[in-house]
Coordinates of C-alpha atoms in Angstrom, one line a residue:
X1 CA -19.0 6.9 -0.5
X2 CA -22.9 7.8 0.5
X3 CA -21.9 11.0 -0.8
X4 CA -25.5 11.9 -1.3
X5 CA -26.3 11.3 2.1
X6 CA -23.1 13.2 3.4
X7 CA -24.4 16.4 2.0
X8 CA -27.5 16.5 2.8
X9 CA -25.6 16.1 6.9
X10 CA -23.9 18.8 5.9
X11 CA -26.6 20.9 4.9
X12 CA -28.5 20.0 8.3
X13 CA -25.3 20.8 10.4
X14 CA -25.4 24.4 8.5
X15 CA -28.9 25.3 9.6
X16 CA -27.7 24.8 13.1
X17 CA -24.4 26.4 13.4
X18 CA -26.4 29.3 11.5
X19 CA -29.1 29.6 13.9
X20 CA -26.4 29.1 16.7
X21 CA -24.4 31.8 15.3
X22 CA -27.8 34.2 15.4
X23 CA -29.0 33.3 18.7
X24 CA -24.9 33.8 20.1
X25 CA -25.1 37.3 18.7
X26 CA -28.2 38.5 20.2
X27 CA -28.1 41.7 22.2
X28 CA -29.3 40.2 25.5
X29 CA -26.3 37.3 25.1
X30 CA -23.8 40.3 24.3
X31 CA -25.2 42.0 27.5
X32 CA -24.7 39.1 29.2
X33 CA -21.3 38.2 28.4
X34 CA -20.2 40.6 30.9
X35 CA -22.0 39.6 33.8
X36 CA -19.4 37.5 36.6
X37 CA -19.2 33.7 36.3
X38 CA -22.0 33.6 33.3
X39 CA -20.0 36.0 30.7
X40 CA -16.7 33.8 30.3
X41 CA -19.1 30.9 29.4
X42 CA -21.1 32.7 27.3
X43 CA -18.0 34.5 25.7
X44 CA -16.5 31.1 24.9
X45 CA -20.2 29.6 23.4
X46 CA -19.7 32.5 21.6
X47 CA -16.7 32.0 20.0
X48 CA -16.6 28.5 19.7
X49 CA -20.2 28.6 17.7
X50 CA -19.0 31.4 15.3
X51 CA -15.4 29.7 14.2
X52 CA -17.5 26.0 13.9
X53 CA -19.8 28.2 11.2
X54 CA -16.7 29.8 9.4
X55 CA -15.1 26.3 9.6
X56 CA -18.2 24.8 7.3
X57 CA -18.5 28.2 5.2
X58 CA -15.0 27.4 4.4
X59 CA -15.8 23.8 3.6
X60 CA -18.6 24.1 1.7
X61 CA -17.0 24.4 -1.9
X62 CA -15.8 21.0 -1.2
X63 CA -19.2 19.3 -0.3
X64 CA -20.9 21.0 -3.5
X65 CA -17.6 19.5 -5.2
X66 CA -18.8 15.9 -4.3
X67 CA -21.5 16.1 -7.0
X68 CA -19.4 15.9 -9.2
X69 CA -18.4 12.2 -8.2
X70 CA -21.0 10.7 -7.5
X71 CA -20.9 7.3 -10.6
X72 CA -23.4 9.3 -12.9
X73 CA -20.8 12.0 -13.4
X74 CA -17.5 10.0 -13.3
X75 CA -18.3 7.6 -16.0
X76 CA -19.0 9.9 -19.4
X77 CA -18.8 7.6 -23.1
X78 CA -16.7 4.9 -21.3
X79 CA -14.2 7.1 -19.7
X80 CA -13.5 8.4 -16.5
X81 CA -14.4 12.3 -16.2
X82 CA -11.5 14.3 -15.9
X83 CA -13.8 17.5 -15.2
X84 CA -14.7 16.7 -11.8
X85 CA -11.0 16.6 -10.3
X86 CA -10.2 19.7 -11.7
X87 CA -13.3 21.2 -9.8
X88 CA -12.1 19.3 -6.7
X89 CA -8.8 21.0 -6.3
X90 CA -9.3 24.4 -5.7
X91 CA -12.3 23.0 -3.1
X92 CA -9.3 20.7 -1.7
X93 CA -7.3 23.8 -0.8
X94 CA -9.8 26.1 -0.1
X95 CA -11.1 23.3 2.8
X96 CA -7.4 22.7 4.1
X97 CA -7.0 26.0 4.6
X98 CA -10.5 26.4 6.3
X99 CA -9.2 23.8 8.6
X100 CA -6.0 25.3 9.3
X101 CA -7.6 28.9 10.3
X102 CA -9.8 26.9 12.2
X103 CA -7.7 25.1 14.1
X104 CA -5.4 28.0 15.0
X105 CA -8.6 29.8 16.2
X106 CA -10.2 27.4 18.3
X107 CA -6.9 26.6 20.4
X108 CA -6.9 30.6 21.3
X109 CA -10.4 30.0 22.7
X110 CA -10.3 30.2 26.8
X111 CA -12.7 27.5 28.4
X112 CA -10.5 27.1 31.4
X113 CA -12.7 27.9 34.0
X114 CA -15.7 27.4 31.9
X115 CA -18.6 24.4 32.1
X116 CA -17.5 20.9 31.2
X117 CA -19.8 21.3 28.1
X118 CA -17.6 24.0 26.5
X119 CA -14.1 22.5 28.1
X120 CA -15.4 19.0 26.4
X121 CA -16.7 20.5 23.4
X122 CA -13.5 22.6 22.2
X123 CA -11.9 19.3 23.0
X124 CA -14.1 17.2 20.3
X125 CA -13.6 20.2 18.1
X126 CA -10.0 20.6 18.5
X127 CA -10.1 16.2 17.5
X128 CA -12.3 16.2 14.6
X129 CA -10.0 18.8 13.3
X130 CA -6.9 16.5 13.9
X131 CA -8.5 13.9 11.9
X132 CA -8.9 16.6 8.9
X133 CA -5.7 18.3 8.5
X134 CA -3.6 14.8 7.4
X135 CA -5.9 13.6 4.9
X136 CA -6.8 17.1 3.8
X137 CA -3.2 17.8 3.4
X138 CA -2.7 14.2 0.8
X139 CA -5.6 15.3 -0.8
X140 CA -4.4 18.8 -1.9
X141 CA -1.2 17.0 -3.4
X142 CA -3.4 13.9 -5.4
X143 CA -6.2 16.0 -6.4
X144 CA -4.1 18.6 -8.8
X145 CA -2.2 15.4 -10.1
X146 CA -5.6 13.1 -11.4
X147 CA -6.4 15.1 -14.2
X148 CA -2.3 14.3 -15.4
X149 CA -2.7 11.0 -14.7
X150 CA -6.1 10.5 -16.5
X151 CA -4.6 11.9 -19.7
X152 CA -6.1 15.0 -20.0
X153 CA -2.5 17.0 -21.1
X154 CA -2.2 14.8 -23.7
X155 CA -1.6 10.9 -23.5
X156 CA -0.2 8.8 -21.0
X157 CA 1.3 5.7 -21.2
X158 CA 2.5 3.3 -18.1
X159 CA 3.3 -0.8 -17.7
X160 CA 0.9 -2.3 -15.4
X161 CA 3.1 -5.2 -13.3
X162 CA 1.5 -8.1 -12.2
X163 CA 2.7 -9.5 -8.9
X164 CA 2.2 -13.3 -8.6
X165 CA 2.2 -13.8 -4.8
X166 CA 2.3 -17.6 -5.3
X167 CA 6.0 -17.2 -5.1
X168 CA 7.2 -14.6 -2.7
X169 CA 9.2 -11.3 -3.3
X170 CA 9.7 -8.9 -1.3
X171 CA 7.1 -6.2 -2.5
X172 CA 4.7 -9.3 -3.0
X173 CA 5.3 -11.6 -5.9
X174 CA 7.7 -12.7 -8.8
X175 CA 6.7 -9.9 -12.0
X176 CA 5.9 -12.3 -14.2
X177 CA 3.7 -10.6 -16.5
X178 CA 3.5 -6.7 -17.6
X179 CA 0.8 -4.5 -19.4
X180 CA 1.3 -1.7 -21.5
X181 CA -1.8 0.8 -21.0
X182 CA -2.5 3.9 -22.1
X183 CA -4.8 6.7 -20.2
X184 CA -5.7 9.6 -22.9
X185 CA -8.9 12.3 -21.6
X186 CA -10.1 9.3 -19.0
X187 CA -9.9 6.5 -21.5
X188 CA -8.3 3.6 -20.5
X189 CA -6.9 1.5 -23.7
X190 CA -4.9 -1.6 -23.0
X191 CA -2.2 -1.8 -26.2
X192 CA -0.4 -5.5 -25.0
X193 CA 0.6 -8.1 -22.5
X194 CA 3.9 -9.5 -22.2
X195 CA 4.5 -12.1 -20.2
X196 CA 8.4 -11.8 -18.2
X197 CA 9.7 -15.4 -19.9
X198 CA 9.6 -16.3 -23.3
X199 CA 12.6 -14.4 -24.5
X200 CA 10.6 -11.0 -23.8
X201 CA 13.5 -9.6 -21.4
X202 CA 17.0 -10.2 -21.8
X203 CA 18.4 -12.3 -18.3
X204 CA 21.9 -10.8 -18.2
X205 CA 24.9 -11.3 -15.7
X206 CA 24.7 -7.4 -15.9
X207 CA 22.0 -5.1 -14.4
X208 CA 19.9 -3.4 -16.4
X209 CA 20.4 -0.1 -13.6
X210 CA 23.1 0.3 -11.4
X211 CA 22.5 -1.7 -7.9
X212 CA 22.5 0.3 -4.5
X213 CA 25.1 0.4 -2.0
X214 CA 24.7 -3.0 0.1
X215 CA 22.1 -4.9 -1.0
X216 CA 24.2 -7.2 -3.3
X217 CA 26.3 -8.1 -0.4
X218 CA 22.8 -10.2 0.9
X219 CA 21.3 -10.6 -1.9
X220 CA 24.0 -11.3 -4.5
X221 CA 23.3 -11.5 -8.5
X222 CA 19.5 -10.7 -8.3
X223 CA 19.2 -7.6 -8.6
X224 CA 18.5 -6.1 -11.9
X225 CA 19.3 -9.2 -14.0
X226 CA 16.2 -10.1 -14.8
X227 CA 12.9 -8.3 -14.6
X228 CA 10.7 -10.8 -13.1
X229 CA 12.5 -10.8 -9.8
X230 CA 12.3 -6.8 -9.7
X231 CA 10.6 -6.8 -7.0
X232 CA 13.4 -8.7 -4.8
X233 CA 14.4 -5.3 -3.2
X234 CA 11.4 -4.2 -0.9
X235 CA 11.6 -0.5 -2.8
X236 CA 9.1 -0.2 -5.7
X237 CA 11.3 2.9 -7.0
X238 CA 14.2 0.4 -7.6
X239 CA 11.5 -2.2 -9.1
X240 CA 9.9 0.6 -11.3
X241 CA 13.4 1.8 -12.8
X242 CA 14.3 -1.8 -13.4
X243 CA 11.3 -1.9 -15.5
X244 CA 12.0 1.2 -17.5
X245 CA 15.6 0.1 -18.1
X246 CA 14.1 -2.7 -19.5
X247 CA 11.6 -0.9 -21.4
X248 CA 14.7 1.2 -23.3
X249 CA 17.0 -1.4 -23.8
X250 CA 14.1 -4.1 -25.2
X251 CA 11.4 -1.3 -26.9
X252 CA 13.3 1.5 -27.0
X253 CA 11.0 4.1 -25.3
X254 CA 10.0 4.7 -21.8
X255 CA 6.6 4.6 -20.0
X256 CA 5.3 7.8 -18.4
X257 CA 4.7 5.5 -15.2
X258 CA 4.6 2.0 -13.8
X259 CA 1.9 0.6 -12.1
X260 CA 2.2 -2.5 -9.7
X261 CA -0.8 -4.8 -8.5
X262 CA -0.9 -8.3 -7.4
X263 CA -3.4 -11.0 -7.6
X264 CA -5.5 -10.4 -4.7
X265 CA -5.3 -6.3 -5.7
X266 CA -6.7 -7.5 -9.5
X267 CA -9.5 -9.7 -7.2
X268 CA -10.5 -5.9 -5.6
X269 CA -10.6 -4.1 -8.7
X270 CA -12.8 -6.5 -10.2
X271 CA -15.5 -5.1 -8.0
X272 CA -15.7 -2.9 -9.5
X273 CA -15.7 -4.5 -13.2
X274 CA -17.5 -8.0 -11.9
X275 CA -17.3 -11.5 -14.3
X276 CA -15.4 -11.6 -16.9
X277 CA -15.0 -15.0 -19.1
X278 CA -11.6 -16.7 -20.4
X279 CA -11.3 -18.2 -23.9
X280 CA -11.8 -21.9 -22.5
X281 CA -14.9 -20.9 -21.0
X282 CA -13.3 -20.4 -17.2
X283 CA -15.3 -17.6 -16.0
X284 CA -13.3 -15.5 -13.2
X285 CA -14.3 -13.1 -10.5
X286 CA -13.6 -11.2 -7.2
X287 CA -14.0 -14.7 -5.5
X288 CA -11.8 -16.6 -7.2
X289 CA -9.8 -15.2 -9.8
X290 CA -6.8 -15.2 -7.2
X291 CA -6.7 -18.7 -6.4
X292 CA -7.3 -19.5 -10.5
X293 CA -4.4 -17.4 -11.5
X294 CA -1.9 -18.7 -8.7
X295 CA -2.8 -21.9 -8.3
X296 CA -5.4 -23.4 -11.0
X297 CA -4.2 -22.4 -14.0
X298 CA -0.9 -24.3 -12.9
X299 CA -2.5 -27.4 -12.4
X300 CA -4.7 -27.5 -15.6
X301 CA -1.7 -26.7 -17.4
X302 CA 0.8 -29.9 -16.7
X303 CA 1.5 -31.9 -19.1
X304 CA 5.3 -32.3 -18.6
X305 CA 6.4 -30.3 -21.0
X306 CA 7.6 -27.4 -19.4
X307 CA 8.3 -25.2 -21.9
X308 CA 4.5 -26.0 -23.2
X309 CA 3.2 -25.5 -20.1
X310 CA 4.8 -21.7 -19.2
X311 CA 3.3 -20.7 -22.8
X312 CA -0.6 -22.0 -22.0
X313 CA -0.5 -20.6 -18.4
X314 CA 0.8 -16.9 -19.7
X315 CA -2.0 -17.0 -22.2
X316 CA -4.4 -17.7 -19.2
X317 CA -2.4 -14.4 -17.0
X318 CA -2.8 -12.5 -20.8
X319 CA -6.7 -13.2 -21.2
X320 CA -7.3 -12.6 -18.1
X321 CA -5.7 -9.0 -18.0
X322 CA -6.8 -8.5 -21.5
X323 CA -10.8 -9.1 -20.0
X324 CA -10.7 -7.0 -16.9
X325 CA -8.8 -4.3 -18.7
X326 CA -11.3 -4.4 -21.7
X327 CA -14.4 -3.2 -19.0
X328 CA -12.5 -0.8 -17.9
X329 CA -11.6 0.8 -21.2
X330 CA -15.1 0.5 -22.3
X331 CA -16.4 2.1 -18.9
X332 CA -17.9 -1.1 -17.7
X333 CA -17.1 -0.4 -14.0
X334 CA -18.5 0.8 -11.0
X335 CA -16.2 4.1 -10.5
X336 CA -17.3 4.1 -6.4
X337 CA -15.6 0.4 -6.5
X338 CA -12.6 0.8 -8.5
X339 CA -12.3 3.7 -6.0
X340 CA -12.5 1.9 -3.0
X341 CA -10.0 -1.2 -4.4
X342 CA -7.4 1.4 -5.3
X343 CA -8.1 3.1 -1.9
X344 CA -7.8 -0.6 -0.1
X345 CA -4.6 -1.5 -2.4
X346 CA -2.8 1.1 -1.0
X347 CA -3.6 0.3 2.6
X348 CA -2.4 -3.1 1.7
X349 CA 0.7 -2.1 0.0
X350 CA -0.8 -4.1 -2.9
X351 CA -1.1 -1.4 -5.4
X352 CA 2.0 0.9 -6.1
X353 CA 2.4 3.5 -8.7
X354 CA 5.9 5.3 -9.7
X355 CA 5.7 8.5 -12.0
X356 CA 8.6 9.9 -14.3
X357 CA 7.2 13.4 -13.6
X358 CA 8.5 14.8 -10.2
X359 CA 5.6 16.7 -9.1
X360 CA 3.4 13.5 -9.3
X361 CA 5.9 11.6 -7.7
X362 CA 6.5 13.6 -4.9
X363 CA 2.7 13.6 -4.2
X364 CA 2.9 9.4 -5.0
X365 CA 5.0 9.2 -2.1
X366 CA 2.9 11.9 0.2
X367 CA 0.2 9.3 -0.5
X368 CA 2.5 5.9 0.5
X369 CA 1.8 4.5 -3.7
X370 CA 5.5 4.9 -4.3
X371 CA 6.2 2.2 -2.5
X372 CA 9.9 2.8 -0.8
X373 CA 11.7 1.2 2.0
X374 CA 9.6 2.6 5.3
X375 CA 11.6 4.4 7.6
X376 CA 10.8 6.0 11.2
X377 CA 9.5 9.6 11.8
X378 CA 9.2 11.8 14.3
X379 CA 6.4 9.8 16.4
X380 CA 6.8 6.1 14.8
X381 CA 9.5 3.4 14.5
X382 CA 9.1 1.3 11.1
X383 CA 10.7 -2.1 10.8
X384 CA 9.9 -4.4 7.4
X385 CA 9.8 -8.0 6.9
X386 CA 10.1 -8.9 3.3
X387 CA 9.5 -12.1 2.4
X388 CA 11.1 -14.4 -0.7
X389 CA 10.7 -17.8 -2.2
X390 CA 14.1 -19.7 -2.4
X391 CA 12.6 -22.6 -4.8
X392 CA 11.5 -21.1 -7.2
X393 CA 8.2 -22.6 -6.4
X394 CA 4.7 -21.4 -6.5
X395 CA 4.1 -22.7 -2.8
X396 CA 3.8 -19.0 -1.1
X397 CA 0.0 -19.9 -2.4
X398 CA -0.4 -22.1 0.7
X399 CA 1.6 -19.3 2.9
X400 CA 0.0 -18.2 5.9
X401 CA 1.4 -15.6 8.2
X402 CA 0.5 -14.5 11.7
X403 CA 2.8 -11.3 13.7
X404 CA 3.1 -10.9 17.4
X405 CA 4.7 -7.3 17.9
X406 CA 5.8 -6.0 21.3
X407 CA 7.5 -2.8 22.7
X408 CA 9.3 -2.2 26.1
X409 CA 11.9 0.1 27.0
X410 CA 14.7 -2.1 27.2
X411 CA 17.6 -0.8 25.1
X412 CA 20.6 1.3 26.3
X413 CA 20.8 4.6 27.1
X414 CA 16.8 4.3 27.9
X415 CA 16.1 3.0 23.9
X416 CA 13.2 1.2 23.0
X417 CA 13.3 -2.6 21.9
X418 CA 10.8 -3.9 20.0
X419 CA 10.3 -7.3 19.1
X420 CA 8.9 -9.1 16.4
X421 CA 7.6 -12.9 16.2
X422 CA 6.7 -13.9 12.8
X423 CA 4.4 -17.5 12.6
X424 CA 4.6 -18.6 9.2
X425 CA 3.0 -21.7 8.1
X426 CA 2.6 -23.8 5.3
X427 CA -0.6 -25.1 5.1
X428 CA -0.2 -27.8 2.1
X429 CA -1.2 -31.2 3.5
X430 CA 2.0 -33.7 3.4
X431 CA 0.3 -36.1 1.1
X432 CA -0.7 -33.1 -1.4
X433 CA 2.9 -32.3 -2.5
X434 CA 3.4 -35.2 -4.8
X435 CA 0.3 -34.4 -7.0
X436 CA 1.3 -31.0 -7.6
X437 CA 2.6 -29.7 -11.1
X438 CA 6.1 -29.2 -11.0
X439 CA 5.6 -25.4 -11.9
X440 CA 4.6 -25.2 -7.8
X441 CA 7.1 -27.5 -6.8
X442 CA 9.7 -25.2 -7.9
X443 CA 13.1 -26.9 -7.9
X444 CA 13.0 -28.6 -5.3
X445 CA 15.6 -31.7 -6.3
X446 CA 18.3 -29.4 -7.0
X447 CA 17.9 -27.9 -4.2
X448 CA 17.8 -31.3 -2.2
X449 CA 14.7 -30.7 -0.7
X450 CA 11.1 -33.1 -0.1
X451 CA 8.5 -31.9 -2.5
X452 CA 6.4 -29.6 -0.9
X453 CA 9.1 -27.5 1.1
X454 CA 9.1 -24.2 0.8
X455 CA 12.5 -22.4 1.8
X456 CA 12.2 -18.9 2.5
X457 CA 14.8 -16.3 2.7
X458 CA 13.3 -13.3 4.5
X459 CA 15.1 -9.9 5.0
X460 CA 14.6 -8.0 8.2
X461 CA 15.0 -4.4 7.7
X462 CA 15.4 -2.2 10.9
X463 CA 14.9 1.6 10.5
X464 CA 17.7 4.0 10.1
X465 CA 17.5 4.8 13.5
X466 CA 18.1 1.3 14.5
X467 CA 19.7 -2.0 14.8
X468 CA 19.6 -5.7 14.9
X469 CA 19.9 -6.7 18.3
X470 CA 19.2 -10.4 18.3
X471 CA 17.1 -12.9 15.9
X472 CA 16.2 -16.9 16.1
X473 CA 14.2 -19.1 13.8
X474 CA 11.9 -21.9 15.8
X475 CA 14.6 -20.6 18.6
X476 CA 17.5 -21.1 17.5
X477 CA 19.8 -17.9 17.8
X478 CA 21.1 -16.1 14.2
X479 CA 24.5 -14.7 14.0
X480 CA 23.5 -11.1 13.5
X481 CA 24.2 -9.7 10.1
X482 CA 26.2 -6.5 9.5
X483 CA 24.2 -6.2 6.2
X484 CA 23.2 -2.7 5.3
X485 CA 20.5 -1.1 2.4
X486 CA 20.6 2.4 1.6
X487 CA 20.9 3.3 5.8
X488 CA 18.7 0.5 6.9
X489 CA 20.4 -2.3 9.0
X490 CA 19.2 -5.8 7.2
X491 CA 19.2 -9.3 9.0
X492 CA 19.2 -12.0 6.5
X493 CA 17.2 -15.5 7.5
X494 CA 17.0 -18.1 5.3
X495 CA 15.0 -21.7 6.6
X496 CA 12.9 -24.4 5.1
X497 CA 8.8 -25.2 6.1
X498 CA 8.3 -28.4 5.1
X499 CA 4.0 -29.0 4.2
X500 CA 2.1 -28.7 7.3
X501 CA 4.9 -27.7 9.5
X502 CA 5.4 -23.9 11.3
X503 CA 8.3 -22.0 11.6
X504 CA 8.5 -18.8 13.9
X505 CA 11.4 -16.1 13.0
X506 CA 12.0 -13.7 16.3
X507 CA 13.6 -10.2 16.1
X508 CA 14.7 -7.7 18.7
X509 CA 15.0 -4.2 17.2
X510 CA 16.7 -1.6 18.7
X511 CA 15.5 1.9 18.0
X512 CA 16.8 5.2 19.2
X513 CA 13.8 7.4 21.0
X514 CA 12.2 7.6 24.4
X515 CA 8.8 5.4 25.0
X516 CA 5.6 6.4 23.8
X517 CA 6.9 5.9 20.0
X518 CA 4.5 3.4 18.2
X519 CA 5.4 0.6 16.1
X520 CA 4.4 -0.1 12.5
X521 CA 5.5 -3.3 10.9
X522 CA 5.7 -4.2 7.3
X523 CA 5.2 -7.9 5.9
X524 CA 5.2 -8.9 2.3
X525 CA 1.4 -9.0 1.5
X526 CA 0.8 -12.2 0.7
X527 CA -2.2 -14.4 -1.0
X528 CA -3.9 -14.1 2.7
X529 CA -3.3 -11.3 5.3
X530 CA -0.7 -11.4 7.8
X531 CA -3.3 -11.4 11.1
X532 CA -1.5 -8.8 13.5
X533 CA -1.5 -8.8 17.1
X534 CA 0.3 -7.3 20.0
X535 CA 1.7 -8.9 22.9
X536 CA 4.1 -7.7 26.5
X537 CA 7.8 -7.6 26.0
X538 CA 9.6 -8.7 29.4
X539 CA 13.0 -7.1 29.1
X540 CA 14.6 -10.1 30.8
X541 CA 14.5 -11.9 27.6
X542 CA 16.3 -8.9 25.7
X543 CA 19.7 -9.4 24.7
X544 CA 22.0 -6.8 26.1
X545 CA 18.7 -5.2 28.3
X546 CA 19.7 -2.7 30.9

């Protein structure tokens, strides 16, 4: 975010291609260009220098656009400036386009034949452009929308979810605790917190929306029945419409939008607010507000009295929302940091965002912020791992995760496998668990289970394109699962880590495709990051390999 800096690059990078342009267009050059050997290079400087200046003609309304978001301009009387994203767009489109005529024109350039410096140098062209045209292409969707999101065609009103990752669901955490906030010209005003529990939302044998075709075979009487556990199906459209049904039926009015972010998302954006301090004197921060709101907050709180305890630790999650969400209403945040948290809360599917209106939804899911179930393309294969908590425990804190992905062309009819080995480890000591407050235990005597054991239940989602060919927990085989979720083949696992122990879960994939397909893998973010590495695939080990 140097933007400063980036123009001024840019305005260096000018001067040359300018003089460039003027020395290519001289009338000895021209002469030249017809001579044998010499003219083809020459013709091909030529050309090459003249469409890199008309590439940074074209992009020029889009650097002078910058200036407008740089933090003196974004922030004006505690609100975030609408005015600058409306000056962005047109310089958006105006760029992408630019980009487009440039990359058309430089692939029409002849170098074959020509010096290594002109082959080589069409080539770093022709990638730089690459790298433009996707992100170009997102931002000419987002750009229009920001000014409709701020609030600036009249008032906007979303529920902010807050995922507790402490106990596992498949988009991240249990939604235990919801915000209404409204957006109106840039000015963010947070109207309530209402905490999932305390009779809030009605917990009905009935959803609250209509469930889709499979997943209750899996995950039976969970979906839609009560709002904390919206999140159980690894689609945020499903979670977001769960929340608006409960909106109408409990308020009688629905948001414009709904907005998810766990703990370690709230930890990023306050970056960009910093400190804030709690009413009993707790002051919490990027460094620790994650581990206070998941963990601490559920030890102070434990005086056996359950009921008593669930009201004091909500009024902890409700002042702590209430603090971060007053600095940003009153404009004290660093815009470049809230920036760059929402930016990394996307990356980390930490940070999702479902819109009523279609047009912002379809450029929500252009962008990856709606959150739905991945699903392979043209040149990659997407398989999700979704996490839950079977205790209903608070022990996910002390989750870690580690993923060992692998890819071989082992399937029939020449179909890539690809294997995954999830490590998953719970790192509470043995001699810990007793000294924890029930409300981390979880139920763990009904269940029949030492304290401290954390069951999971994960679901294993294979792309459209694919199946379950084989899975194993700590190696033991798993029937495989006929299960199926809107298209995508699902492989239920359900096993207990007791404290200090690690389990390993091991899925073979399927996937229709030649090689040369890449892999992305999806794991519930949890309270740490899933550490991702990849290893060889030895099709001996592949059931059914050819």
């Amino acid at each position: 975010m140097d933007l400063a800096g980036a123009r001024t690059l840019f305005s260096d990078a000018k001067e040359h291609t300018a003089a460039a342009v003027e020395a290519a267009n001289d009338p000895l050059w021209n002469i030249a260009e017809h001579l044998p050997l010499l003219g083809v290079n020459l013709v091909a400087a030529r050309e090459l220098t003249e469409a890199t200046d008309d590439l940074l003609i074209g992009l020029t309304p889009l650097v002078d656009a910058t200036q407008g978001l740089d933090p003196a301009s974004l922030l004006k009387d505690g609100a975030i400036s609408v005015t600058p994203f409306v000056d962005l767009a047109p310089a958006v489109h105006t760029a992408l386009v630019s980009v487009q005529d440039a990359t058309t024109r430089i692939e029409a350039i002849e170098t074959s034949g020509t010096l290594s410096q002109l082959s080589g140098g069409k080539a770093l062209l022709q990638s730089a452009l690459a790298k433009l045209v996707s992100p170009l292409e997102l931002a000419d969707q987002v750009v229009p929308i920001v000014p409709t999101i701020l609030g600036a065609n009249g008032s906007q009103h979303y529920v902010v979810m807050f995922q507790n990752n402490a106990e596992a669901r498949s988009l991240g955490g249990t939604a235990l605790f919801f915000a209404e906030v409204t957006l109106d010209s840039g000015r963010i005003t947070l109207d309530r917190v209402i905490p999932a529990g305390g009779g809030n939302f009605l917990n009905d044998e009935k959803s609250v929306i209509p469930a889709p075709a499979g997943f209750e075979e899996f995950a039976p009487l969970v979906f839609g029945r009560f709002i904390a556990n919206a999140t159980s199906r690894p689609s945020f459209a499903s979670a977001a419409e769960i929340v608006m049904g409960n909106w109408a039926r409990e308020y009688g009015w629905q948001p414009n939008g709904v907005i998810s972010v766990d703990a370690v998302m709230l930890s990023y954006l306050m970056r960009a607010t910093g400190d804030v301090p709690l009413p009993d004197g707790t002051v919490i921060g990027p460094g620790n507000v994650t581990a206070t709101l998941l963990n601490t907050v559920l030890q102070t709180y434990n005086s056996g009295n359950v009921e008593r305890d669930n009201l004091a630790q909500d009024a902890v999650y409700g002042a702590a929302l209430a603090a971060v969400f007053s600095k940003l209403s009153t404009g004290g945040f660093d815009p470049v940091q809230l920036l760059n948290a929402t930016l990394q809360g996307l990356n980390e599917r930490r940070l999702f965002y479902w819109s009523a209106d279609p047009t912002i939804a379809t450029a929500l899911t252009a962008v990856g912020a709606d959150g739905g179930i991945p699903d392979s393309d043209a040149t990659t294969d997407r398989v999700g791992l979704y996490l839950n908590d079977n205790v209903g425990s608070k022990l996910s804190f002390y989750l870690t995760s580690a993923l060992e992905t692998s890819t071989a062309q082992c399937g029939s009819d020449g179909n890539l496998v690809h294997r995954l080995k999830l490590s998953l480890m719970n790192t509470l000591p043995a001699d810990a668990a007793k000294g924890l407050s029930p409300s981390i235990l979880g139920q763990y005597k009904p269940e029949k289970l030492a304290p401290g054991v954390e069951r999971l239940m994960i679901y294993a989602y294979a792309p459209t394109n694919g199946r379950v060919l084989s899975a194993s927990v700590d190696g033991t085989p798993i029937t495989v699962d006929s299960y199926n979720d809107d298209g995508h083949p699902v492989q239920l696992l359900r096993f207990p880590i007791p404290p200090g122990a690690t389990s390993v879960v091991t899925i073979d994939v399927e996937t229709t495709g030649a090689e040369g397909r890449t892999l992305e893998t999806i794991v519930t973010p949890g309270v740490t990051p899933t550490v991702h590495a990849e290893g060889t695939l030895d099709c001996s080990t592949v059931v059914g390999a050819q």
